[in-house]
Short mmCIF file of C-alpha atoms and ligand atoms in Angstrom, two decimals:
data_model
loop_
_atom_site.label_atom_id
_atom_site.label_comp_id
_atom_site.label_asym_id
_atom_site.label_seq_id
_atom_site.Cartn_x
_atom_site.Cartn_y
_atom_site.Cartn_z
CA MET A 6 -258.38 -87.90 -36.47
CA LYS A 7 -259.53 -87.93 -32.59
CA ARG A 8 -262.63 -86.70 -31.99
CA SER A 9 -264.55 -85.17 -29.42
CA ILE A 10 -266.00 -86.54 -26.40
CA LEU A 11 -269.39 -85.69 -24.77
CA LEU A 12 -269.76 -84.85 -21.73
CA HIS A 13 -272.33 -85.80 -19.56
CA PRO A 14 -275.55 -84.50 -19.16
CA ASP A 15 -276.12 -84.29 -23.38
CA PRO A 16 -279.91 -85.58 -24.34
CA ARG A 17 -277.59 -87.54 -27.81
CA LEU A 18 -275.94 -89.58 -24.50
CA LYS A 19 -279.96 -90.30 -23.77
CA LYS A 20 -280.97 -91.90 -27.53
CA VAL A 21 -281.34 -95.13 -28.57
CA ALA A 22 -278.55 -95.76 -31.43
CA LYS A 23 -279.69 -96.98 -34.73
CA PRO A 24 -278.64 -100.39 -36.37
CA VAL A 25 -275.31 -100.45 -38.74
CA ALA A 26 -277.42 -101.30 -42.23
CA ASP A 27 -274.72 -101.36 -44.46
CA LEU A 28 -270.88 -100.98 -43.75
CA SER A 29 -269.26 -97.80 -45.20
CA ASP A 30 -265.98 -96.41 -45.62
CA ASP A 31 -266.79 -93.60 -43.72
CA LEU A 32 -268.03 -95.50 -40.66
CA ARG A 33 -265.25 -97.60 -40.67
CA LEU A 34 -263.03 -94.53 -40.67
CA LEU A 35 -265.55 -93.74 -38.04
CA ALA A 36 -264.55 -96.81 -35.73
CA GLY A 37 -260.10 -96.59 -36.38
CA ASP A 38 -261.02 -92.26 -35.24
CA MET A 39 -263.20 -94.05 -31.83
CA LEU A 40 -260.16 -96.04 -31.12
CA ARG A 41 -257.65 -93.77 -31.67
CA THR A 42 -260.01 -91.42 -29.59
CA MET A 43 -260.04 -94.09 -27.19
CA TYR A 44 -256.27 -95.04 -26.64
CA GLU A 45 -255.30 -91.47 -26.47
CA ALA A 46 -257.97 -90.48 -23.22
CA PRO A 47 -257.09 -92.82 -22.37
CA GLY A 48 -259.76 -95.25 -22.28
CA ILE A 49 -260.84 -99.35 -22.23
CA GLY A 50 -264.79 -98.64 -24.45
CA LEU A 51 -266.06 -95.94 -26.59
CA ALA A 52 -269.39 -96.07 -27.27
CA ALA A 53 -270.39 -94.08 -31.31
CA PRO A 54 -273.25 -92.18 -28.86
CA GLN A 55 -270.01 -90.59 -27.15
CA VAL A 56 -268.84 -89.41 -29.94
CA GLY A 57 -271.59 -87.52 -31.14
CA VAL A 58 -272.61 -89.89 -33.63
CA LEU A 59 -276.30 -92.15 -33.10
CA ASP A 60 -275.02 -95.03 -34.85
CA ARG A 61 -274.76 -99.13 -33.18
CA LEU A 62 -270.52 -99.19 -32.85
CA ILE A 63 -268.38 -99.59 -30.15
CA VAL A 64 -264.52 -100.44 -29.52
CA LEU A 65 -263.12 -101.42 -27.19
CA ASP A 66 -259.06 -102.93 -26.21
CA CYS A 67 -259.57 -104.21 -22.28
CA VAL A 68 -256.23 -105.50 -22.43
CA LYS A 69 -254.72 -103.35 -19.70
CA GLU A 70 -251.12 -104.57 -19.64
CA GLU A 71 -249.03 -102.44 -19.69
CA GLY A 72 -246.39 -104.15 -22.38
CA ASP A 73 -249.53 -106.97 -23.40
CA LYS A 74 -250.30 -107.23 -26.88
CA PRO A 75 -252.82 -104.92 -27.53
CA ARG A 76 -256.60 -105.95 -29.06
CA PRO A 77 -258.65 -103.55 -30.82
CA LEU A 78 -262.01 -104.59 -31.46
CA VAL A 79 -264.90 -102.82 -33.52
CA MET A 80 -268.10 -103.88 -32.67
CA PHE A 81 -271.01 -102.74 -35.59
CA ASN A 82 -274.42 -103.94 -34.10
CA PRO A 83 -273.32 -105.53 -31.18
CA GLN A 84 -275.46 -107.68 -29.20
CA ILE A 85 -275.35 -110.04 -25.74
CA VAL A 86 -277.08 -113.08 -27.00
CA ALA A 87 -276.42 -114.62 -23.35
CA GLY A 88 -275.24 -113.46 -19.68
CA SER A 89 -274.45 -116.10 -16.77
CA ASP A 90 -276.34 -116.03 -13.34
CA GLU A 91 -273.17 -115.28 -11.51
CA LEU A 92 -272.46 -110.77 -11.19
CA ASN A 93 -269.71 -109.50 -10.97
CA THR A 94 -269.00 -105.93 -9.35
CA TYR A 95 -266.24 -103.82 -10.79
CA GLU A 96 -265.58 -99.96 -9.92
CA GLU A 97 -266.43 -98.02 -13.46
CA GLY A 98 -265.61 -95.55 -14.59
CA CYS A 99 -266.92 -93.77 -18.29
CA LEU A 100 -265.11 -91.22 -20.67
CA SER A 101 -268.19 -88.97 -20.69
CA LEU A 102 -268.12 -88.13 -16.69
CA PRO A 103 -264.47 -87.75 -16.15
CA ASP A 104 -262.97 -88.90 -12.97
CA LEU A 105 -265.95 -90.11 -11.46
CA TYR A 106 -266.54 -93.56 -10.41
CA ALA A 107 -268.50 -96.42 -8.75
CA ASP A 108 -269.38 -99.73 -8.54
CA VAL A 109 -271.80 -101.56 -10.92
CA THR A 110 -272.37 -105.12 -10.85
CA ARG A 111 -273.36 -106.69 -13.35
CA PRO A 112 -273.52 -110.35 -14.88
CA LYS A 113 -270.31 -111.72 -14.65
CA VAL A 114 -269.84 -113.80 -18.56
CA VAL A 115 -271.73 -112.78 -21.23
CA ASP A 116 -271.79 -113.71 -25.15
CA VAL A 117 -272.06 -111.29 -27.80
CA GLU A 118 -272.09 -111.29 -31.21
CA TRP A 119 -271.10 -108.63 -33.02
CA VAL A 120 -270.35 -107.74 -37.15
CA ASP A 121 -267.06 -106.97 -37.68
CA ARG A 122 -264.54 -104.31 -39.76
CA ASP A 123 -264.60 -106.51 -42.34
CA GLY A 124 -268.40 -107.05 -42.54
CA ASN A 125 -268.61 -110.78 -41.70
CA PRO A 126 -269.99 -111.73 -37.95
CA GLN A 127 -268.81 -112.53 -34.86
CA SER A 128 -268.97 -114.03 -31.40
CA GLU A 129 -267.71 -114.58 -28.54
CA THR A 130 -267.51 -115.32 -24.45
CA PHE A 131 -266.35 -112.35 -22.71
CA ASP A 132 -266.10 -112.47 -18.80
CA GLY A 133 -264.36 -110.80 -15.92
CA LEU A 134 -263.63 -106.57 -17.06
CA TRP A 135 -263.97 -107.95 -20.86
CA ALA A 136 -267.24 -108.71 -20.74
CA THR A 137 -267.93 -105.71 -18.34
CA CYS A 138 -266.69 -103.44 -20.45
CA VAL A 139 -268.34 -104.46 -23.32
CA GLN A 140 -272.20 -104.70 -21.70
CA HIS A 141 -271.16 -101.04 -20.19
CA GLU A 142 -270.18 -99.87 -24.25
CA ILE A 143 -273.38 -101.51 -26.04
CA ASP A 144 -275.43 -99.58 -22.65
CA HIS A 145 -274.49 -96.76 -24.32
CA LEU A 146 -276.48 -97.42 -27.59
CA ASP A 147 -279.05 -97.84 -25.98
CA GLY A 148 -278.53 -94.74 -23.97
CA LYS A 149 -277.76 -95.69 -20.71
CA LEU A 150 -274.45 -94.63 -19.02
CA PHE A 151 -272.93 -96.90 -15.90
CA ILE A 152 -274.46 -93.85 -13.30
CA ASP A 153 -278.17 -95.14 -14.88
CA TYR A 154 -277.20 -98.55 -12.09
CA LEU A 155 -276.60 -96.41 -8.98
CA LYS A 156 -279.33 -94.87 -6.62
CA PRO A 157 -280.73 -91.87 -7.21
CA LEU A 158 -278.98 -89.66 -4.77
CA LYS A 159 -275.09 -90.94 -6.11
CA ARG A 160 -276.60 -90.37 -9.38
CA GLN A 161 -277.72 -86.78 -8.55
CA MET A 162 -274.96 -85.82 -7.41
CA MET A 163 -272.42 -86.47 -10.06
CA THR A 164 -274.60 -85.36 -12.82
CA ARG A 165 -274.42 -82.01 -10.62
CA LYS A 166 -270.16 -82.29 -10.98
CA MET A 167 -270.03 -83.08 -14.66
CA VAL A 168 -273.16 -80.20 -14.81
CA LYS A 169 -270.21 -78.24 -12.94
CA LEU A 170 -267.67 -79.96 -14.69
CA LYS A 171 -268.76 -78.25 -17.81
CA ARG A 172 -269.24 -75.00 -16.94
CA GLU A 173 -265.68 -74.64 -16.16
CA LEU A 174 -264.37 -75.93 -19.06
CA ALA A 175 -266.79 -73.49 -20.91
CA ARG A 176 -266.19 -70.51 -18.83
CA ALA A 177 -261.82 -71.50 -20.12
NI1 NI B 229 -269.40 -95.13 -20.80
#
C-alpha cells in the first residue's frame, strides 16, 4: 500500500521518533509500504515520520542509474557511529518539500549501525550520495529537515513556498 507523505510544515515532522523495541509484522509491512512509496515518488530515501509514524525507521536506495540493480535498504534504529572530517556538499531535496533544493554540507563518509528487517544488527560504511542520504533520513528521526541547515532567510522562504503549496493543494 502506498502511503501519503506529510508535507512541511507539519508538527509531526518536528518530533523525535521513538526507538523500535521489537520488530512486529506491522512494522515490516510499514517498511515495505515506505519502500513502495519512495520508489513511486520517486525518491531515494524516506523516514517513518514522513508518513506520520513516529518510529525510528528509514528506507533508502541511492542506486540512481537506470538499469543498475536496485538496493533497497530498511533500517530500524539507525545510528551514525562515526563521521569523517572530510565534508561533502550535495544539493538536497526532500519528499516532504517537493521541488525545493539546496546545498547542504555533511561528513563525506559515515559508519552506520542499524537493525535490518529480520532483526539482525548490521553495520556499513557509506560514502558520497549514500552517506548524504542516510544522514538526511536519520535527521528526520530527530525532527530535523535539510532546510534547518540553511540560513534563516532561505529557510523561511522555502517554508512560505510550502505553506502556499499546501493551501493550493487543500483548495484543489
Ligand atoms: Ni527528507
